[in-house]
mmCIF file of C-alpha atoms and ligand atoms in Angstrom:
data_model
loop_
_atom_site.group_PDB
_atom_site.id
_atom_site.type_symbol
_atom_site.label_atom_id
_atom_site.label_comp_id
_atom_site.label_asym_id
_atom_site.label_seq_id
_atom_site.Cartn_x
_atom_site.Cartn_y
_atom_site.Cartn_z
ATOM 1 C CA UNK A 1 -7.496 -17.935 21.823
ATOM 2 C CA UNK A 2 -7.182 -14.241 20.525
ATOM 3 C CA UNK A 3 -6.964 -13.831 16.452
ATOM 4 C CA UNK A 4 -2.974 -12.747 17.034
ATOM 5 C CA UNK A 5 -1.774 -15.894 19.052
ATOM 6 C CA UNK A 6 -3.099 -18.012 15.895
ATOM 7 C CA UNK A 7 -1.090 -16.029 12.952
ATOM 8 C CA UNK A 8 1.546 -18.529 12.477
ATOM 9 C CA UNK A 9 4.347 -15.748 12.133
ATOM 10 C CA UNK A 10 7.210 -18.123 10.014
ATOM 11 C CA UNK A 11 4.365 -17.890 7.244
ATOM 12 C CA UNK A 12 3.500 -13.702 6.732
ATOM 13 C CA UNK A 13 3.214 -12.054 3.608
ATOM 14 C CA UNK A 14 6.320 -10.293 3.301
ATOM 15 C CA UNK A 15 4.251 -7.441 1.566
ATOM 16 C CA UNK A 16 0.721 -6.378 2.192
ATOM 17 C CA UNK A 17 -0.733 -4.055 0.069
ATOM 18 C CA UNK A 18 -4.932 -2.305 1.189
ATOM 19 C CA UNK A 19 -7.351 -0.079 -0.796
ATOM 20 C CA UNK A 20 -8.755 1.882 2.326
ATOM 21 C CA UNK A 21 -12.133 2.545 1.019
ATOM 22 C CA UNK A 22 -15.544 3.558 1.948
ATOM 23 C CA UNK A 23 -14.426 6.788 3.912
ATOM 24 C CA UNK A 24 -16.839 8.438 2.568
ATOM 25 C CA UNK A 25 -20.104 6.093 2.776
ATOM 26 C CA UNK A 26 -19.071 5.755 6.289
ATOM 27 C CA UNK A 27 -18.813 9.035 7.480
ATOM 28 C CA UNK A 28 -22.417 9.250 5.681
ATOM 29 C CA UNK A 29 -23.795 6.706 7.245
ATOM 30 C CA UNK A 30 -23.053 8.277 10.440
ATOM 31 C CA UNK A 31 -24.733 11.814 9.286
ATOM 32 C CA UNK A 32 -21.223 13.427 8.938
ATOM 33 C CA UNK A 33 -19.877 14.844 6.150
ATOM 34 C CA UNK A 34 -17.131 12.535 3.836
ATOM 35 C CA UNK A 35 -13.887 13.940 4.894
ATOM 36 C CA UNK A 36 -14.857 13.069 8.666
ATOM 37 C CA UNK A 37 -14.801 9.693 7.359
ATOM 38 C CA UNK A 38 -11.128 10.237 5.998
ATOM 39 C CA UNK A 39 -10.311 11.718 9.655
ATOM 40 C CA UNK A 40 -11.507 8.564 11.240
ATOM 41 C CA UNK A 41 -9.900 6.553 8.578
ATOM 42 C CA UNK A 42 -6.224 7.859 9.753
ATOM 43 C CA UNK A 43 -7.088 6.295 13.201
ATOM 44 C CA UNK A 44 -7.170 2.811 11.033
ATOM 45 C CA UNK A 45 -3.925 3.377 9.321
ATOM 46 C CA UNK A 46 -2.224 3.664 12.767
ATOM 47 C CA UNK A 47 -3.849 0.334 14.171
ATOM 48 C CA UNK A 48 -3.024 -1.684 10.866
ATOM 49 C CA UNK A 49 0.525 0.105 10.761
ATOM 50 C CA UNK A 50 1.003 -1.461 14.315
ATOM 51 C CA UNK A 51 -0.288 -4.572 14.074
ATOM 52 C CA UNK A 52 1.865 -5.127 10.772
ATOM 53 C CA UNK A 53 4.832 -4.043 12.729
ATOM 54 C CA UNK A 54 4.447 -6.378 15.714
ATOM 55 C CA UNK A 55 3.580 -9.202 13.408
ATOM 56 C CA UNK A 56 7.271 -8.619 11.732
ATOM 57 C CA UNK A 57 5.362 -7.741 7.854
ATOM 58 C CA UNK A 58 8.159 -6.393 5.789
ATOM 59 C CA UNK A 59 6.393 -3.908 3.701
ATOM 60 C CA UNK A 60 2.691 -2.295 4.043
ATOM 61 C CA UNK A 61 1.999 -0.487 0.854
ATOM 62 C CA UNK A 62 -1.133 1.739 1.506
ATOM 63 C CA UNK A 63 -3.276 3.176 -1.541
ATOM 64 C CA UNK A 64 -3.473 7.104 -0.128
ATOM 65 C CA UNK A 65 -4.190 9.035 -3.388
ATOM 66 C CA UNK A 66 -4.842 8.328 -6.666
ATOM 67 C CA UNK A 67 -4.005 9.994 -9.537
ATOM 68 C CA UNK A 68 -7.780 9.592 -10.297
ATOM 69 C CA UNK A 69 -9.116 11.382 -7.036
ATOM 70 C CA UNK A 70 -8.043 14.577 -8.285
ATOM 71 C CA UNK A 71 -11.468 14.918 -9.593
ATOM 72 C CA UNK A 72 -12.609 14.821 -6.245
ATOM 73 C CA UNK A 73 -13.853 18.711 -5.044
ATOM 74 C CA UNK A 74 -10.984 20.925 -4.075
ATOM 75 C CA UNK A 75 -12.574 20.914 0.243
ATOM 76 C CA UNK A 76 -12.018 16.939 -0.244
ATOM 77 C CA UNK A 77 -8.653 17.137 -1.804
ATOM 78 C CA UNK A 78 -7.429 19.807 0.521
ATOM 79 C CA UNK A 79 -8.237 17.855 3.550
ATOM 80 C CA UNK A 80 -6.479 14.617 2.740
ATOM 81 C CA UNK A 81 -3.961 16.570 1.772
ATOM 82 C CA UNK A 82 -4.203 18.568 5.154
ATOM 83 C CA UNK A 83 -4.376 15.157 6.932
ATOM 84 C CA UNK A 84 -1.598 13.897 5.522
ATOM 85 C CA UNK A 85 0.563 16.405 6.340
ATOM 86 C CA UNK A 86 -0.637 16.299 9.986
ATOM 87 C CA UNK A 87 -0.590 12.837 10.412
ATOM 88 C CA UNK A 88 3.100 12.522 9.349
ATOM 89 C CA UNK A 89 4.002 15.214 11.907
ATOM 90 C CA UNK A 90 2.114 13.644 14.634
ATOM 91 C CA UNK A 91 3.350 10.222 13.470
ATOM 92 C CA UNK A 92 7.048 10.534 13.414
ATOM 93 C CA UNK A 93 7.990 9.832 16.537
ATOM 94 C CA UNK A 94 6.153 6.862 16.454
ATOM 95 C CA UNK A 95 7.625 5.849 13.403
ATOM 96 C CA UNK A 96 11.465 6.306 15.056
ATOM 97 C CA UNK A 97 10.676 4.012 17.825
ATOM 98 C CA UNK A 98 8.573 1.152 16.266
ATOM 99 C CA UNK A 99 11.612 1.348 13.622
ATOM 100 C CA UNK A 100 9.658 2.243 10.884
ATOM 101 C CA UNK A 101 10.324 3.538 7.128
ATOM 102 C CA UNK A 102 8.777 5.188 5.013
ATOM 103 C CA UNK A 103 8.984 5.628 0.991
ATOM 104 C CA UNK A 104 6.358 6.820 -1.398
ATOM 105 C CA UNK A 105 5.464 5.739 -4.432
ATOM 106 C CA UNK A 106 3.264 7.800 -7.425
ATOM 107 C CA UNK A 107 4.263 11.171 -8.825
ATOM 108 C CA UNK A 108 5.113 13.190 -5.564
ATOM 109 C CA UNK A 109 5.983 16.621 -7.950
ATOM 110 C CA UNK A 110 2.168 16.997 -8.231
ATOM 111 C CA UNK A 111 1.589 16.902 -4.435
ATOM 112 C CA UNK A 112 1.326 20.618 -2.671
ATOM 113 C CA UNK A 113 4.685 21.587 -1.851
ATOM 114 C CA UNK A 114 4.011 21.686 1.566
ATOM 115 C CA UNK A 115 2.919 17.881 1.466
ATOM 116 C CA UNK A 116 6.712 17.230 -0.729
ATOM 117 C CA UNK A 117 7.988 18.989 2.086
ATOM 118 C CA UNK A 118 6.781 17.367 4.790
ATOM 119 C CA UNK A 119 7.204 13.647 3.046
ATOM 120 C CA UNK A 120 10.886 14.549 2.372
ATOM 121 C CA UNK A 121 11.557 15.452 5.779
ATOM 122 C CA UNK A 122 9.865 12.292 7.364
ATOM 123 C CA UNK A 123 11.221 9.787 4.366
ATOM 124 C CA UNK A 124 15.094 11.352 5.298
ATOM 125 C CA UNK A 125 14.403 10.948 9.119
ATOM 126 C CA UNK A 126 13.619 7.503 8.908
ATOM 127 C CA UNK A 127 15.747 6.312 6.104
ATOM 128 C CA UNK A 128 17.843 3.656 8.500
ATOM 129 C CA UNK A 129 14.907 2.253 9.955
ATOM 130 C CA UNK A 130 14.378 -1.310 9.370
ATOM 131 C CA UNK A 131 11.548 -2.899 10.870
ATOM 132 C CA UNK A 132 9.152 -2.442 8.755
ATOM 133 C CA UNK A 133 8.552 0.162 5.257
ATOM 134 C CA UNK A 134 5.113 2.331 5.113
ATOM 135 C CA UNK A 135 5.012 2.781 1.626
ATOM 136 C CA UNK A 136 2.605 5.633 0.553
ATOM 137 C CA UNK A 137 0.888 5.377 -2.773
ATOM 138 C CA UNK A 138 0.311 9.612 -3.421
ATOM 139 C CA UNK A 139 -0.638 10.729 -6.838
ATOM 140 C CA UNK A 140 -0.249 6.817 -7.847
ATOM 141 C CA UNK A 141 -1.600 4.673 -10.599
ATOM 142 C CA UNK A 142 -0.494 1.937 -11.906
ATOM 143 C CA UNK A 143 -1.282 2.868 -15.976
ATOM 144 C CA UNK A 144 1.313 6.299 -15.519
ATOM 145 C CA UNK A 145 3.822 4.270 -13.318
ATOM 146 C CA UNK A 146 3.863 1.580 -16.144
ATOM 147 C CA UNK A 147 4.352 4.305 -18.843
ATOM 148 C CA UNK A 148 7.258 6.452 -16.809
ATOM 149 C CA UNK A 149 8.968 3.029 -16.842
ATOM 150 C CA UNK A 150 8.381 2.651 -20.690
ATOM 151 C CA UNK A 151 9.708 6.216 -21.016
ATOM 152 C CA UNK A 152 12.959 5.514 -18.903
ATOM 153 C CA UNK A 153 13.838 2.584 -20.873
ATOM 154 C CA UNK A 154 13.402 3.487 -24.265
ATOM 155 C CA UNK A 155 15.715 6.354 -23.594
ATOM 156 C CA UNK A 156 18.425 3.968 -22.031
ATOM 157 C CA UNK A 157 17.848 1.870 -25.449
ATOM 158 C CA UNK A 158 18.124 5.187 -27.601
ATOM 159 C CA UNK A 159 21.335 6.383 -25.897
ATOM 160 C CA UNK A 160 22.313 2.727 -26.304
ATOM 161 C CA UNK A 161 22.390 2.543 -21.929
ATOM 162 C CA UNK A 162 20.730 -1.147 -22.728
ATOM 163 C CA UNK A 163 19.791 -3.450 -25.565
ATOM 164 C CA UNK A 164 15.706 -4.520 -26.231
ATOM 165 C CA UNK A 165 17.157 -7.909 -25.507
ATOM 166 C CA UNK A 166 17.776 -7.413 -22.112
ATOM 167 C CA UNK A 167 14.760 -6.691 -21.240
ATOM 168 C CA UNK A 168 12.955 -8.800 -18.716
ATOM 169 C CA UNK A 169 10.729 -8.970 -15.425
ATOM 170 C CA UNK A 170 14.125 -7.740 -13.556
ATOM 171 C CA UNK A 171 14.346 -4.144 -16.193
ATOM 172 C CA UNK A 172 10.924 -3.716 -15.922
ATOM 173 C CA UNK A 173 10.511 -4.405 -12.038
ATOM 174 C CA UNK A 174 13.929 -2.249 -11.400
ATOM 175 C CA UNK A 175 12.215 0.944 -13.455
ATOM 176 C CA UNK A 176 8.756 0.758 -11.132
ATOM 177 C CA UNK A 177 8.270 3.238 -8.509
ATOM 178 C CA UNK A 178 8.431 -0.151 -6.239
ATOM 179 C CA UNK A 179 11.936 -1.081 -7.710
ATOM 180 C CA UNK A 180 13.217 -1.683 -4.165
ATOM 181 C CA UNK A 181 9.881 -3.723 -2.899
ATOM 182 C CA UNK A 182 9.130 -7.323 -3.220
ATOM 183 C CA UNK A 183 5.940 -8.329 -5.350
ATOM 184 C CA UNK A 184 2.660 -7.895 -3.732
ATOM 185 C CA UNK A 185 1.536 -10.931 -1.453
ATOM 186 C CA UNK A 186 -1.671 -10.224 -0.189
ATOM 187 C CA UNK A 187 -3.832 -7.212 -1.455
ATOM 188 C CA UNK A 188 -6.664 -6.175 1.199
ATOM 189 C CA UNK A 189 -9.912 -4.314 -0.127
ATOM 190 C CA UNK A 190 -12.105 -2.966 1.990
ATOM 191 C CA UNK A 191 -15.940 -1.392 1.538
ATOM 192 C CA UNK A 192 -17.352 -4.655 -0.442
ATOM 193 C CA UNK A 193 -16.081 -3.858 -3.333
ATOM 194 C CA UNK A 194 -14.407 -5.616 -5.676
ATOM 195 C CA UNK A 195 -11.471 -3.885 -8.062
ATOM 196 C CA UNK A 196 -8.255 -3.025 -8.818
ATOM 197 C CA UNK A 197 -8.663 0.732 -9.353
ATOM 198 C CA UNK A 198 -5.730 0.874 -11.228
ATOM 199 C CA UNK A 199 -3.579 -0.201 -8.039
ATOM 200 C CA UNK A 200 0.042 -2.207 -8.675
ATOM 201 C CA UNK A 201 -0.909 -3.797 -11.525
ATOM 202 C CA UNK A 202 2.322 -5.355 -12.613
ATOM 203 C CA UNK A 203 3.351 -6.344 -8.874
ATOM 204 C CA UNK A 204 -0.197 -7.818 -8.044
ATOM 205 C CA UNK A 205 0.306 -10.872 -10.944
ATOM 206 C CA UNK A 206 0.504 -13.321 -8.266
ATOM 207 C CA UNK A 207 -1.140 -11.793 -5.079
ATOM 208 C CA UNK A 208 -3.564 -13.081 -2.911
ATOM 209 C CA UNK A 209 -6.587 -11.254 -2.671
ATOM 210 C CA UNK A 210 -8.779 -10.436 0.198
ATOM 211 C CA UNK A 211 -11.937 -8.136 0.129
ATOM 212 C CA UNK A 212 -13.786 -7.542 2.538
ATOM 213 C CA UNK A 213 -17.428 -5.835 3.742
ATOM 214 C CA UNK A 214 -15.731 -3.430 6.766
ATOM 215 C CA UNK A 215 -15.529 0.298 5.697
ATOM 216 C CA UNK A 216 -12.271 1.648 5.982
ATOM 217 C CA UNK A 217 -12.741 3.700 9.553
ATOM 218 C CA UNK A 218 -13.773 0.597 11.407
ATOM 219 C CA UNK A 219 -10.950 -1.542 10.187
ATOM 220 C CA UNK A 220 -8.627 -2.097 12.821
ATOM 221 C CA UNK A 221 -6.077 -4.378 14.024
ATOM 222 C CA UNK A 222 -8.696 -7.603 14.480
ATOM 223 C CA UNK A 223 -9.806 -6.841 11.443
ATOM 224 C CA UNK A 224 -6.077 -6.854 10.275
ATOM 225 C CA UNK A 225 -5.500 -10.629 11.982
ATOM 226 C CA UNK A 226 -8.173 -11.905 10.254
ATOM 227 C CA UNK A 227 -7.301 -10.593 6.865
ATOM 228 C CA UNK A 228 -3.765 -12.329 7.596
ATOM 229 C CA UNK A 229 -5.702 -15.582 8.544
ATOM 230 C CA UNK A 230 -7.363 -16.039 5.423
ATOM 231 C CA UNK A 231 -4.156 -15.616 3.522
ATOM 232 C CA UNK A 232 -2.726 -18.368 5.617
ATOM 233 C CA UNK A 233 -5.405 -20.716 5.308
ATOM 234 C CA UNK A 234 -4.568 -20.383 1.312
ATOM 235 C CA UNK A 235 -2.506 -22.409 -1.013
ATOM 236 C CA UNK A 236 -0.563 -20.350 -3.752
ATOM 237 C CA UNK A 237 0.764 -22.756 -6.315
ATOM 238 C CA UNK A 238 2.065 -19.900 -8.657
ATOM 239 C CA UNK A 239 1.016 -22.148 -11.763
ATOM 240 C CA UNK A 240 2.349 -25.418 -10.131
ATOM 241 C CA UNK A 241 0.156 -27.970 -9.159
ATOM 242 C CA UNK A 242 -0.938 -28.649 -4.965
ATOM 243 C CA UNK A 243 1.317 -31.984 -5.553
ATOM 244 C CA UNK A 244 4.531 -30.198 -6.579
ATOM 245 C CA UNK A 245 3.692 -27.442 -3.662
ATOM 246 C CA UNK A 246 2.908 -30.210 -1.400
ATOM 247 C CA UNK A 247 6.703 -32.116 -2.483
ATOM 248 C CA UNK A 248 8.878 -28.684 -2.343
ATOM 249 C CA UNK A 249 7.841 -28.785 1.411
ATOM 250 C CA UNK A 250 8.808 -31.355 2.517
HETATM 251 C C1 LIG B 1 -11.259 5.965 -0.004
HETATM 252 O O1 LIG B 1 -12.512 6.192 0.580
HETATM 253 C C2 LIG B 1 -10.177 6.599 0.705
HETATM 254 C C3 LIG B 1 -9.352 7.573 0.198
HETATM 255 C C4 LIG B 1 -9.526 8.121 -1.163
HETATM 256 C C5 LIG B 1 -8.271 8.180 0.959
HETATM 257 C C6 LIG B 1 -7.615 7.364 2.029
HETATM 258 C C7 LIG B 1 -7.056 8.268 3.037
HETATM 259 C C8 LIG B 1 -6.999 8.062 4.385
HETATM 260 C C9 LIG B 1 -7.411 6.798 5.003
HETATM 261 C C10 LIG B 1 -6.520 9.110 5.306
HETATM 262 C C11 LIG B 1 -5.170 9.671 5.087
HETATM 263 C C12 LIG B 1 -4.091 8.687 4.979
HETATM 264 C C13 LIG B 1 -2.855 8.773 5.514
HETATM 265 C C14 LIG B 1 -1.856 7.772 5.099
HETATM 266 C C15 LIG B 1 -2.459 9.786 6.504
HETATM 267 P P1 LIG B 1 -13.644 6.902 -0.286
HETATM 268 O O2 LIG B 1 -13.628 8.347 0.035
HETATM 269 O O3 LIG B 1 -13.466 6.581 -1.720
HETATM 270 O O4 LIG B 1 -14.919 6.220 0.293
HETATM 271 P P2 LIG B 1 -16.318 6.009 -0.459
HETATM 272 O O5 LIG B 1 -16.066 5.007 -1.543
HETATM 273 O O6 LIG B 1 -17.198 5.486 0.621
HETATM 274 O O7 LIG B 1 -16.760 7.327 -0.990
#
């Protein structure tokens, strides 16, 4: 029985989010330098992008750039930058006939323009599609996106848009870069190891998490299956005991 043909598919996390790491200590272990690693790492965005598709996941949410890896050196940051661009030019077809969208999320302004450029043009070609969103997390972290929010709502209190009372998990999840996703169910980590980094903070409260010892470039879509597998062989109780879960499904 392949991995696939046991997902039960009536029980998905509607939205996955993955930490592709260890590029780099891949591509080293090889003998190659790190941004091959990030080359060969594209190659597993494309396999996990498909296999979320034809499992029906609503949203994949992939951690691209951080607003931290700017302090990577300028050949590194060119590249992914470089990739990206090529990859969404290469992609796009692909994208309009698996019916796929795509959205970013981070602080785009601070991306090369010709990166903005091409993002634009491939976010407003598949805006209608429905199958699935690729959200890209560019020039993201969770500490700034929590402060622009702060920033937009104490302005809409100062101009008197809203009142501090009404401020709840709905304002706060409506001024996030993901105000259009659904929390995080399942959060993937690969290269062993084992953190945030700074990665949906707010929207992870109540995610499942998975990490796991496979360096980015050799995950693929088996490894993708079994990821989805362990998150169905899980209970989440979201503070409720396995009795009340056990009740509300019957
Ligand atoms: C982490 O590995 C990976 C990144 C910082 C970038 C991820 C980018 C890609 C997979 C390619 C481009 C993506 C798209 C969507 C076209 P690392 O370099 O931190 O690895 P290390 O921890 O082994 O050094």
């Amino acid at each position: 029985m392949s991995l696939k043909s046991k997902i039960n598919t009536k029980f998905l996390p509607k939205h996955v989010a993955i930490i592709m790491d260890g590029n780099g200590r891949w591509a080293k272990k090889q003998g190659f330098k790190r941004v091959f690693g990030h080359k060969k790492g594209v190659e597993a965005v494309r396999q996990t992008l498909e296999a979320a598709t034809e499992l029906g996941i609503e949203t994949l949410t992939l951690f691209a750039f951080s607003t931290e890896n700017w302090n990577r050196p300028k050949f590194e940051i060119d590249t992914l930058m470089n990739l990206l661009v090529s990859s969404l030019k290469k992609e796009i077809k692909t994208f309009q006939k698996n019916n796929v969208k795509l959205q970013t999320i981070g602080n785009i302004e601070m991306l090369p323009k010709k990166a903005q450029r091409e993002l634009k043009e491939s976010i407003e070609l598949t805006k209608n599609n429905t199958k699935i969103i690729l959200n890209l997390a560019l020039n993201y972290g969770a500490r700034e996106e929590i402060i622009n929010a702060t920033k937009i709502i104490s302005k809409k209190i100062v101009n008197n848009d809203l009142k501090i009372e009404e401020i709840d998990e709905n304002i706060i999840n409506s001024h996030l870069y993901t105000f259009n996703l659904p929390n995080v169910d399942f959060l993937i980590r690969t290269s062993g190891e084992k953190r945030i980094s700074n990665f949906l903070l707010w929207q992870i409260a109540y995610a499942e998490l998975y990490f796991t010892d496979v360096l980015w470039p050799d995950f693929n879509k088996e490894e993708f299956y079994e990821a989805i597998l362990n998150y169905q062989s899980r209970e989440r109780r979201f503070g409720k005991t396995s009795e009340q879960i056990e009740n509300s499904n019957k």
